[in-house]
Amino acid sequence: MRPVLVYTLCRIGLFGVTLLVLLLLGLHNPFVLIIASFVISGVASYVLLSKQRDAVSERISSKIDRPKPQSD
């Protein structure tokens, strides 16, 4: 569960930082601010959070590949 939590918190933090930077740069329309922050942080997370995304993928695939216990 930890890799998922780390990745999620990093994505939220990246969105918050992007939102704050755009706000400080003078973007004050709330709709445009949120959409621009979402797009920019999405692209940035694709580049910056690849290790965390790989860890989440590994965690999920290991859970799926694990054999389920037989119940009688």
PDB file of N, CA, C and O in Angstrom:
ATOM      1  N   MET A   1       0.820  -1.201   0.000  1.00  0.00           N
ATOM      2  CA  MET A   1       0.000   0.000   0.000  1.00  0.00           C
ATOM      3  C   MET A   1       0.861   1.262   0.000  1.00  0.00           C
ATOM      4  O   MET A   1       0.447   2.302  -0.476  1.00  0.00           O
ATOM      5  N   ARG A   2       2.076   1.167   0.494  1.00  0.00           N
ATOM      6  CA  ARG A   2       2.921   2.353   0.617  1.00  0.00           C
ATOM      7  C   ARG A   2       3.269   3.007  -0.722  1.00  0.00           C
ATOM      8  O   ARG A   2       3.200   4.226  -0.828  1.00  0.00           O
ATOM      9  N   PRO A   3       3.637   2.246  -1.768  1.00  0.00           N
ATOM     10  CA  PRO A   3       3.944   2.910  -3.039  1.00  0.00           C
ATOM     11  C   PRO A   3       2.761   3.684  -3.607  1.00  0.00           C
ATOM     12  O   PRO A   3       2.928   4.753  -4.195  1.00  0.00           O
ATOM     13  N   VAL A   4       1.571   3.156  -3.412  1.00  0.00           N
ATOM     14  CA  VAL A   4       0.371   3.840  -3.897  1.00  0.00           C
ATOM     15  C   VAL A   4       0.178   5.147  -3.141  1.00  0.00           C
ATOM     16  O   VAL A   4      -0.131   6.189  -3.737  1.00  0.00           O
ATOM     17  N   LEU A   5       0.392   5.115  -1.848  1.00  0.00           N
ATOM     18  CA  LEU A   5       0.254   6.319  -1.023  1.00  0.00           C
ATOM     19  C   LEU A   5       1.292   7.367  -1.396  1.00  0.00           C
ATOM     20  O   LEU A   5       0.977   8.555  -1.546  1.00  0.00           O
ATOM     21  N   VAL A   6       2.531   6.941  -1.586  1.00  0.00           N
ATOM     22  CA  VAL A   6       3.606   7.874  -1.960  1.00  0.00           C
ATOM     23  C   VAL A   6       3.302   8.521  -3.303  1.00  0.00           C
ATOM     24  O   VAL A   6       3.416   9.744  -3.464  1.00  0.00           O
ATOM     25  N   TYR A   7       2.893   7.722  -4.284  1.00  0.00           N
ATOM     26  CA  TYR A   7       2.592   8.247  -5.617  1.00  0.00           C
ATOM     27  C   TYR A   7       1.416   9.226  -5.565  1.00  0.00           C
ATOM     28  O   TYR A   7       1.470  10.299  -6.164  1.00  0.00           O
ATOM     29  N   THR A   8       0.384   8.872  -4.828  1.00  0.00           N
ATOM     30  CA  THR A   8      -0.793   9.738  -4.718  1.00  0.00           C
ATOM     31  C   THR A   8      -0.443  11.066  -4.053  1.00  0.00           C
ATOM     32  O   THR A   8      -0.850  12.137  -4.525  1.00  0.00           O
ATOM     33  N   LEU A   9       0.325  11.014  -2.982  1.00  0.00           N
ATOM     34  CA  LEU A   9       0.720  12.244  -2.295  1.00  0.00           C
ATOM     35  C   LEU A   9       1.625  13.107  -3.164  1.00  0.00           C
ATOM     36  O   LEU A   9       1.518  14.339  -3.149  1.00  0.00           O
ATOM     37  N   CYS A  10       2.492  12.466  -3.942  1.00  0.00           N
ATOM     38  CA  CYS A  10       3.352  13.230  -4.861  1.00  0.00           C
ATOM     39  C   CYS A  10       2.530  13.897  -5.951  1.00  0.00           C
ATOM     40  O   CYS A  10       2.796  15.052  -6.318  1.00  0.00           O
ATOM     41  N   ARG A  11       1.531  13.208  -6.466  1.00  0.00           N
ATOM     42  CA  ARG A  11       0.673  13.806  -7.501  1.00  0.00           C
ATOM     43  C   ARG A  11      -0.114  14.991  -6.941  1.00  0.00           C
ATOM     44  O   ARG A  11      -0.215  16.033  -7.581  1.00  0.00           O
ATOM     45  N   ILE A  12      -0.649  14.841  -5.743  1.00  0.00           N
ATOM     46  CA  ILE A  12      -1.393  15.937  -5.113  1.00  0.00           C
ATOM     47  C   ILE A  12      -0.465  17.111  -4.828  1.00  0.00           C
ATOM     48  O   ILE A  12      -0.814  18.268  -5.066  1.00  0.00           O
ATOM     49  N   GLY A  13       0.730  16.825  -4.331  1.00  0.00           N
ATOM     50  CA  GLY A  13       1.701  17.888  -4.062  1.00  0.00           C
ATOM     51  C   GLY A  13       2.124  18.616  -5.323  1.00  0.00           C
ATOM     52  O   GLY A  13       2.237  19.844  -5.340  1.00  0.00           O
ATOM     53  N   LEU A  14       2.344  17.876  -6.387  1.00  0.00           N
ATOM     54  CA  LEU A  14       2.724  18.481  -7.661  1.00  0.00           C
ATOM     55  C   LEU A  14       1.604  19.364  -8.207  1.00  0.00           C
ATOM     56  O   LEU A  14       1.850  20.448  -8.724  1.00  0.00           O
ATOM     57  N   PHE A  15       0.367  18.909  -8.054  1.00  0.00           N
ATOM     58  CA  PHE A  15      -0.775  19.722  -8.473  1.00  0.00           C
ATOM     59  C   PHE A  15      -0.834  21.010  -7.652  1.00  0.00           C
ATOM     60  O   PHE A  15      -1.044  22.096  -8.187  1.00  0.00           O
ATOM     61  N   GLY A  16      -0.638  20.896  -6.338  1.00  0.00           N
ATOM     62  CA  GLY A  16      -0.672  22.075  -5.475  1.00  0.00           C
ATOM     63  C   GLY A  16       0.423  23.081  -5.799  1.00  0.00           C
ATOM     64  O   GLY A  16       0.172  24.288  -5.835  1.00  0.00           O
ATOM     65  N   VAL A  17       1.621  22.590  -6.047  1.00  0.00           N
ATOM     66  CA  VAL A  17       2.731  23.479  -6.395  1.00  0.00           C
ATOM     67  C   VAL A  17       2.444  24.172  -7.723  1.00  0.00           C
ATOM     68  O   VAL A  17       2.666  25.377  -7.869  1.00  0.00           O
ATOM     69  N   THR A  18       1.959  23.418  -8.704  1.00  0.00           N
ATOM     70  CA  THR A  18       1.630  23.997 -10.004  1.00  0.00           C
ATOM     71  C   THR A  18       0.540  25.053  -9.864  1.00  0.00           C
ATOM     72  O   THR A  18       0.629  26.137 -10.464  1.00  0.00           O
ATOM     73  N   LEU A  19      -0.464  24.766  -9.070  1.00  0.00           N
ATOM     74  CA  LEU A  19      -1.558  25.714  -8.834  1.00  0.00           C
ATOM     75  C   LEU A  19      -1.023  27.002  -8.210  1.00  0.00           C
ATOM     76  O   LEU A  19      -1.365  28.107  -8.646  1.00  0.00           O
ATOM     77  N   LEU A  20      -0.161  26.861  -7.223  1.00  0.00           N
ATOM     78  CA  LEU A  20       0.403  28.025  -6.547  1.00  0.00           C
ATOM     79  C   LEU A  20       1.283  28.851  -7.486  1.00  0.00           C
ATOM     80  O   LEU A  20       1.183  30.090  -7.504  1.00  0.00           O
ATOM     81  N   VAL A  21       2.102  28.184  -8.284  1.00  0.00           N
ATOM     82  CA  VAL A  21       2.977  28.906  -9.216  1.00  0.00           C
ATOM     83  C   VAL A  21       2.143  29.674 -10.244  1.00  0.00           C
ATOM     84  O   VAL A  21       2.410  30.845 -10.527  1.00  0.00           O
ATOM     85  N   LEU A  22       1.125  29.035 -10.794  1.00  0.00           N
ATOM     86  CA  LEU A  22       0.272  29.719 -11.774  1.00  0.00           C
ATOM     87  C   LEU A  22      -0.479  30.886 -11.141  1.00  0.00           C
ATOM     88  O   LEU A  22      -0.676  31.925 -11.772  1.00  0.00           O
ATOM     89  N   LEU A  23      -0.892  30.721  -9.898  1.00  0.00           N
ATOM     90  CA  LEU A  23      -1.566  31.805  -9.182  1.00  0.00           C
ATOM     91  C   LEU A  23      -0.617  32.978  -8.970  1.00  0.00           C
ATOM     92  O   LEU A  23      -0.986  34.140  -9.173  1.00  0.00           O
ATOM     93  N   LEU A  24       0.619  32.687  -8.603  1.00  0.00           N
ATOM     94  CA  LEU A  24       1.611  33.746  -8.401  1.00  0.00           C
ATOM     95  C   LEU A  24       2.009  34.419  -9.711  1.00  0.00           C
ATOM     96  O   LEU A  24       2.432  35.577  -9.710  1.00  0.00           O
ATOM     97  N   LEU A  25       1.881  33.705 -10.813  1.00  0.00           N
ATOM     98  CA  LEU A  25       2.182  34.281 -12.116  1.00  0.00           C
ATOM     99  C   LEU A  25       1.047  35.144 -12.660  1.00  0.00           C
ATOM    100  O   LEU A  25       1.187  35.749 -13.715  1.00  0.00           O
ATOM    101  N   GLY A  26      -0.074  35.180 -11.949  1.00  0.00           N
ATOM    102  CA  GLY A  26      -1.151  36.090 -12.322  1.00  0.00           C
ATOM    103  C   GLY A  26      -2.367  35.451 -12.964  1.00  0.00           C
ATOM    104  O   GLY A  26      -3.238  36.158 -13.468  1.00  0.00           O
ATOM    105  N   LEU A  27      -2.457  34.148 -12.948  1.00  0.00           N
ATOM    106  CA  LEU A  27      -3.629  33.479 -13.507  1.00  0.00           C
ATOM    107  C   LEU A  27      -4.695  33.419 -12.417  1.00  0.00           C
ATOM    108  O   LEU A  27      -4.550  32.683 -11.437  1.00  0.00           O
ATOM    109  N   HIS A  28      -5.762  34.205 -12.564  1.00  0.00           N
ATOM    110  CA  HIS A  28      -6.750  34.317 -11.481  1.00  0.00           C
ATOM    111  C   HIS A  28      -8.115  33.738 -11.813  1.00  0.00           C
ATOM    112  O   HIS A  28      -8.950  33.613 -10.929  1.00  0.00           O
ATOM    113  N   ASN A  29      -8.363  33.378 -13.061  1.00  0.00           N
ATOM    114  CA  ASN A  29      -9.625  32.739 -13.421  1.00  0.00           C
ATOM    115  C   ASN A  29      -9.621  31.323 -12.835  1.00  0.00           C
ATOM    116  O   ASN A  29      -8.801  30.487 -13.233  1.00  0.00           O
ATOM    117  N   PRO A  30     -10.525  31.004 -11.894  1.00  0.00           N
ATOM    118  CA  PRO A  30     -10.474  29.697 -11.210  1.00  0.00           C
ATOM    119  C   PRO A  30     -10.577  28.500 -12.158  1.00  0.00           C
ATOM    120  O   PRO A  30      -9.865  27.511 -11.978  1.00  0.00           O
ATOM    121  N   PHE A  31     -11.448  28.578 -13.152  1.00  0.00           N
ATOM    122  CA  PHE A  31     -11.617  27.455 -14.075  1.00  0.00           C
ATOM    123  C   PHE A  31     -10.341  27.209 -14.874  1.00  0.00           C
ATOM    124  O   PHE A  31      -9.850  26.084 -14.948  1.00  0.00           O
ATOM    125  N   VAL A  32      -9.795  28.263 -15.445  1.00  0.00           N
ATOM    126  CA  VAL A  32      -8.566  28.144 -16.232  1.00  0.00           C
ATOM    127  C   VAL A  32      -7.399  27.725 -15.336  1.00  0.00           C
ATOM    128  O   VAL A  32      -6.553  26.919 -15.737  1.00  0.00           O
ATOM    129  N   LEU A  33      -7.355  28.245 -14.130  1.00  0.00           N
ATOM    130  CA  LEU A  33      -6.292  27.908 -13.179  1.00  0.00           C
ATOM    131  C   LEU A  33      -6.286  26.415 -12.860  1.00  0.00           C
ATOM    132  O   LEU A  33      -5.234  25.768 -12.904  1.00  0.00           O
ATOM    133  N   ILE A  34      -7.447  25.858 -12.583  1.00  0.00           N
ATOM    134  CA  ILE A  34      -7.539  24.437 -12.238  1.00  0.00           C
ATOM    135  C   ILE A  34      -7.222  23.556 -13.439  1.00  0.00           C
ATOM    136  O   ILE A  34      -6.478  22.574 -13.324  1.00  0.00           O
ATOM    137  N   ILE A  35      -7.775  23.895 -14.607  1.00  0.00           N
ATOM    138  CA  ILE A  35      -7.522  23.090 -15.802  1.00  0.00           C
ATOM    139  C   ILE A  35      -6.033  23.138 -16.181  1.00  0.00           C
ATOM    140  O   ILE A  35      -5.421  22.104 -16.476  1.00  0.00           O
ATOM    141  N   ALA A  36      -5.447  24.332 -16.179  1.00  0.00           N
ATOM    142  CA  ALA A  36      -4.030  24.461 -16.521  1.00  0.00           C
ATOM    143  C   ALA A  36      -3.154  23.713 -15.512  1.00  0.00           C
ATOM    144  O   ALA A  36      -2.183  23.048 -15.901  1.00  0.00           O
ATOM    145  N   SER A  37      -3.482  23.803 -14.245  1.00  0.00           N
ATOM    146  CA  SER A  37      -2.715  23.090 -13.217  1.00  0.00           C
ATOM    147  C   SER A  37      -2.829  21.586 -13.399  1.00  0.00           C
ATOM    148  O   SER A  37      -1.843  20.854 -13.243  1.00  0.00           O
ATOM    149  N   PHE A  38      -4.013  21.123 -13.732  1.00  0.00           N
ATOM    150  CA  PHE A  38      -4.227  19.696 -13.957  1.00  0.00           C
ATOM    151  C   PHE A  38      -3.385  19.193 -15.130  1.00  0.00           C
ATOM    152  O   PHE A  38      -2.697  18.173 -15.028  1.00  0.00           O
ATOM    153  N   VAL A  39      -3.396  19.921 -16.228  1.00  0.00           N
ATOM    154  CA  VAL A  39      -2.641  19.505 -17.418  1.00  0.00           C
ATOM    155  C   VAL A  39      -1.137  19.573 -17.166  1.00  0.00           C
ATOM    156  O   VAL A  39      -0.400  18.620 -17.464  1.00  0.00           O
ATOM    157  N   ILE A  40      -0.668  20.686 -16.623  1.00  0.00           N
ATOM    158  CA  ILE A  40       0.772  20.857 -16.393  1.00  0.00           C
ATOM    159  C   ILE A  40       1.296  19.849 -15.375  1.00  0.00           C
ATOM    160  O   ILE A  40       2.348  19.235 -15.575  1.00  0.00           O
ATOM    161  N   SER A  41       0.562  19.657 -14.288  1.00  0.00           N
ATOM    162  CA  SER A  41       1.027  18.694 -13.283  1.00  0.00           C
ATOM    163  C   SER A  41       0.954  17.266 -13.808  1.00  0.00           C
ATOM    164  O   SER A  41       1.774  16.424 -13.435  1.00  0.00           O
ATOM    165  N   GLY A  42       0.005  16.980 -14.694  1.00  0.00           N
ATOM    166  CA  GLY A  42      -0.064  15.652 -15.306  1.00  0.00           C
ATOM    167  C   GLY A  42       1.144  15.358 -16.162  1.00  0.00           C
ATOM    168  O   GLY A  42       1.734  14.269 -16.089  1.00  0.00           O
ATOM    169  N   VAL A  43       1.529  16.322 -16.981  1.00  0.00           N
ATOM    170  CA  VAL A  43       2.715  16.158 -17.833  1.00  0.00           C
ATOM    171  C   VAL A  43       3.975  16.076 -16.968  1.00  0.00           C
ATOM    172  O   VAL A  43       4.848  15.229 -17.191  1.00  0.00           O
ATOM    173  N   ALA A  44       4.052  16.923 -15.963  1.00  0.00           N
ATOM    174  CA  ALA A  44       5.223  16.910 -15.082  1.00  0.00           C
ATOM    175  C   ALA A  44       5.318  15.598 -14.308  1.00  0.00           C
ATOM    176  O   ALA A  44       6.420  15.053 -14.139  1.00  0.00           O
ATOM    177  N   SER A  45       4.194  15.069 -13.852  1.00  0.00           N
ATOM    178  CA  SER A  45       4.234  13.808 -13.108  1.00  0.00           C
ATOM    179  C   SER A  45       4.626  12.649 -14.010  1.00  0.00           C
ATOM    180  O   SER A  45       5.259  11.695 -13.559  1.00  0.00           O
ATOM    181  N   TYR A  46       4.264  12.719 -15.287  1.00  0.00           N
ATOM    182  CA  TYR A  46       4.666  11.669 -16.228  1.00  0.00           C
ATOM    183  C   TYR A  46       6.197  11.603 -16.310  1.00  0.00           C
ATOM    184  O   TYR A  46       6.767  10.520 -16.390  1.00  0.00           O
ATOM    185  N   VAL A  47       6.834  12.752 -16.258  1.00  0.00           N
ATOM    186  CA  VAL A  47       8.292  12.806 -16.358  1.00  0.00           C
ATOM    187  C   VAL A  47       8.948  12.600 -14.988  1.00  0.00           C
ATOM    188  O   VAL A  47       9.881  11.809 -14.852  1.00  0.00           O
ATOM    189  N   LEU A  48       8.454  13.296 -13.982  1.00  0.00           N
ATOM    190  CA  LEU A  48       9.134  13.330 -12.686  1.00  0.00           C
ATOM    191  C   LEU A  48       8.827  12.139 -11.777  1.00  0.00           C
ATOM    192  O   LEU A  48       9.631  11.817 -10.895  1.00  0.00           O
ATOM    193  N   LEU A  49       7.688  11.517 -11.948  1.00  0.00           N
ATOM    194  CA  LEU A  49       7.275  10.464 -11.017  1.00  0.00           C
ATOM    195  C   LEU A  49       7.311   9.072 -11.647  1.00  0.00           C
ATOM    196  O   LEU A  49       6.553   8.186 -11.244  1.00  0.00           O
ATOM    197  N   SER A  50       8.197   8.857 -12.597  1.00  0.00           N
ATOM    198  CA  SER A  50       8.232   7.555 -13.275  1.00  0.00           C
ATOM    199  C   SER A  50       8.644   6.430 -12.321  1.00  0.00           C
ATOM    200  O   SER A  50       8.098   5.327 -12.392  1.00  0.00           O
ATOM    201  N   LYS A  51       9.571   6.685 -11.413  1.00  0.00           N
ATOM    202  CA  LYS A  51       9.991   5.649 -10.459  1.00  0.00           C
ATOM    203  C   LYS A  51       8.848   5.259  -9.532  1.00  0.00           C
ATOM    204  O   LYS A  51       8.631   4.076  -9.264  1.00  0.00           O
ATOM    205  N   GLN A  52       8.105   6.251  -9.057  1.00  0.00           N
ATOM    206  CA  GLN A  52       6.975   5.965  -8.178  1.00  0.00           C
ATOM    207  C   GLN A  52       5.875   5.220  -8.937  1.00  0.00           C
ATOM    208  O   GLN A  52       5.257   4.298  -8.400  1.00  0.00           O
ATOM    209  N   ARG A  53       5.637   5.604 -10.182  1.00  0.00           N
ATOM    210  CA  ARG A  53       4.612   4.941 -10.992  1.00  0.00           C
ATOM    211  C   ARG A  53       5.011   3.484 -11.258  1.00  0.00           C
ATOM    212  O   ARG A  53       4.167   2.580 -11.203  1.00  0.00           O
ATOM    213  N   ASP A  54       6.295   3.239 -11.502  1.00  0.00           N
ATOM    214  CA  ASP A  54       6.777   1.870 -11.696  1.00  0.00           C
ATOM    215  C   ASP A  54       6.613   1.038 -10.427  1.00  0.00           C
ATOM    216  O   ASP A  54       6.275  -0.147 -10.484  1.00  0.00           O
ATOM    217  N   ALA A  55       6.851   1.657  -9.276  1.00  0.00           N
ATOM    218  CA  ALA A  55       6.686   0.949  -8.002  1.00  0.00           C
ATOM    219  C   ALA A  55       5.222   0.579  -7.771  1.00  0.00           C
ATOM    220  O   ALA A  55       4.916  -0.524  -7.302  1.00  0.00           O
ATOM    221  N   VAL A  56       4.314   1.488  -8.115  1.00  0.00           N
ATOM    222  CA  VAL A  56       2.876   1.204  -7.975  1.00  0.00           C
ATOM    223  C   VAL A  56       2.487   0.073  -8.916  1.00  0.00           C
ATOM    224  O   VAL A  56       1.757  -0.847  -8.530  1.00  0.00           O
ATOM    225  N   SER A  57       2.974   0.127 -10.135  1.00  0.00           N
ATOM    226  CA  SER A  57       2.672  -0.921 -11.113  1.00  0.00           C
ATOM    227  C   SER A  57       3.181  -2.278 -10.640  1.00  0.00           C
ATOM    228  O   SER A  57       2.477  -3.294 -10.758  1.00  0.00           O
ATOM    229  N   GLU A  58       4.382  -2.306 -10.101  1.00  0.00           N
ATOM    230  CA  GLU A  58       4.952  -3.552  -9.588  1.00  0.00           C
ATOM    231  C   GLU A  58       4.123  -4.083  -8.426  1.00  0.00           C
ATOM    232  O   GLU A  58       3.868  -5.285  -8.328  1.00  0.00           O
ATOM    233  N   ARG A  59       3.711  -3.196  -7.568  1.00  0.00           N
ATOM    234  CA  ARG A  59       2.905  -3.601  -6.405  1.00  0.00           C
ATOM    235  C   ARG A  59       1.568  -4.202  -6.844  1.00  0.00           C
ATOM    236  O   ARG A  59       1.147  -5.239  -6.337  1.00  0.00           O
ATOM    237  N   ILE A  60       0.919  -3.559  -7.805  1.00  0.00           N
ATOM    238  CA  ILE A  60      -0.373  -4.045  -8.279  1.00  0.00           C
ATOM    239  C   ILE A  60      -0.210  -5.381  -8.999  1.00  0.00           C
ATOM    240  O   ILE A  60      -0.987  -6.316  -8.772  1.00  0.00           O
ATOM    241  N   SER A  61       0.798  -5.496  -9.850  1.00  0.00           N
ATOM    242  CA  SER A  61       0.987  -6.750 -10.587  1.00  0.00           C
ATOM    243  C   SER A  61       1.373  -7.900  -9.659  1.00  0.00           C
ATOM    244  O   SER A  61       0.983  -9.041  -9.893  1.00  0.00           O
ATOM    245  N   SER A  62       2.117  -7.614  -8.602  1.00  0.00           N
ATOM    246  CA  SER A  62       2.458  -8.680  -7.655  1.00  0.00           C
ATOM    247  C   SER A  62       1.226  -9.150  -6.889  1.00  0.00           C
ATOM    248  O   SER A  62       1.111 -10.333  -6.570  1.00  0.00           O
ATOM    249  N   LYS A  63       0.304  -8.237  -6.618  1.00  0.00           N
ATOM    250  CA  LYS A  63      -0.947  -8.626  -5.947  1.00  0.00           C
ATOM    251  C   LYS A  63      -1.824  -9.462  -6.871  1.00  0.00           C
ATOM    252  O   LYS A  63      -2.470 -10.412  -6.438  1.00  0.00           O
ATOM    253  N   ILE A  64      -1.847  -9.115  -8.161  1.00  0.00           N
ATOM    254  CA  ILE A  64      -2.679  -9.842  -9.109  1.00  0.00           C
ATOM    255  C   ILE A  64      -2.095 -11.224  -9.396  1.00  0.00           C
ATOM    256  O   ILE A  64      -2.834 -12.201  -9.508  1.00  0.00           O
ATOM    257  N   ASP A  65      -0.782 -11.321  -9.512  1.00  0.00           N
ATOM    258  CA  ASP A  65      -0.128 -12.569  -9.864  1.00  0.00           C
ATOM    259  C   ASP A  65      -0.056 -13.568  -8.714  1.00  0.00           C
ATOM    260  O   ASP A  65       0.210 -14.746  -8.946  1.00  0.00           O
ATOM    261  N   ARG A  66      -0.287 -13.116  -7.506  1.00  0.00           N
ATOM    262  CA  ARG A  66      -0.205 -14.008  -6.349  1.00  0.00           C
ATOM    263  C   ARG A  66      -1.373 -15.003  -6.383  1.00  0.00           C
ATOM    264  O   ARG A  66      -2.521 -14.603  -6.583  1.00  0.00           O
ATOM    265  N   PRO A  67      -1.098 -16.279  -6.184  1.00  0.00           N
ATOM    266  CA  PRO A  67      -2.203 -17.259  -6.204  1.00  0.00           C
ATOM    267  C   PRO A  67      -3.123 -17.061  -5.004  1.00  0.00           C
ATOM    268  O   PRO A  67      -2.688 -16.742  -3.902  1.00  0.00           O
ATOM    269  N   LYS A  68      -4.406 -17.254  -5.251  1.00  0.00           N
ATOM    270  CA  LYS A  68      -5.391 -17.108  -4.185  1.00  0.00           C
ATOM    271  C   LYS A  68      -5.471 -18.405  -3.381  1.00  0.00           C
ATOM    272  O   LYS A  68      -5.361 -19.488  -3.950  1.00  0.00           O
ATOM    273  N   PRO A  69      -5.678 -18.289  -2.062  1.00  0.00           N
ATOM    274  CA  PRO A  69      -5.773 -19.518  -1.261  1.00  0.00           C
ATOM    275  C   PRO A  69      -7.035 -20.295  -1.617  1.00  0.00           C
ATOM    276  O   PRO A  69      -8.083 -19.719  -1.925  1.00  0.00           O
ATOM    277  N   GLN A  70      -6.909 -21.603  -1.596  1.00  0.00           N
ATOM    278  CA  GLN A  70      -8.045 -22.470  -1.895  1.00  0.00           C
ATOM    279  C   GLN A  70      -8.933 -22.591  -0.662  1.00  0.00           C
ATOM    280  O   GLN A  70      -8.461 -22.875   0.420  1.00  0.00           O
ATOM    281  N   SER A  71     -10.199 -22.317  -0.839  1.00  0.00           N
ATOM    282  CA  SER A  71     -11.138 -22.484   0.273  1.00  0.00           C
ATOM    283  C   SER A  71     -11.971 -23.716   0.031  1.00  0.00           C
ATOM    284  O   SER A  71     -12.513 -23.932  -1.036  1.00  0.00           O
ATOM    285  N   ASP A  72     -12.029 -24.582   1.038  1.00  0.00           N
ATOM    286  CA  ASP A  72     -12.778 -25.849   0.911  1.00  0.00           C
ATOM    287  C   ASP A  72     -14.138 -25.750   1.501  1.00  0.00           C
ATOM    288  O   ASP A  72     -14.500 -25.195   2.387  1.00  0.00           O
TER     289      ASP A  72
END
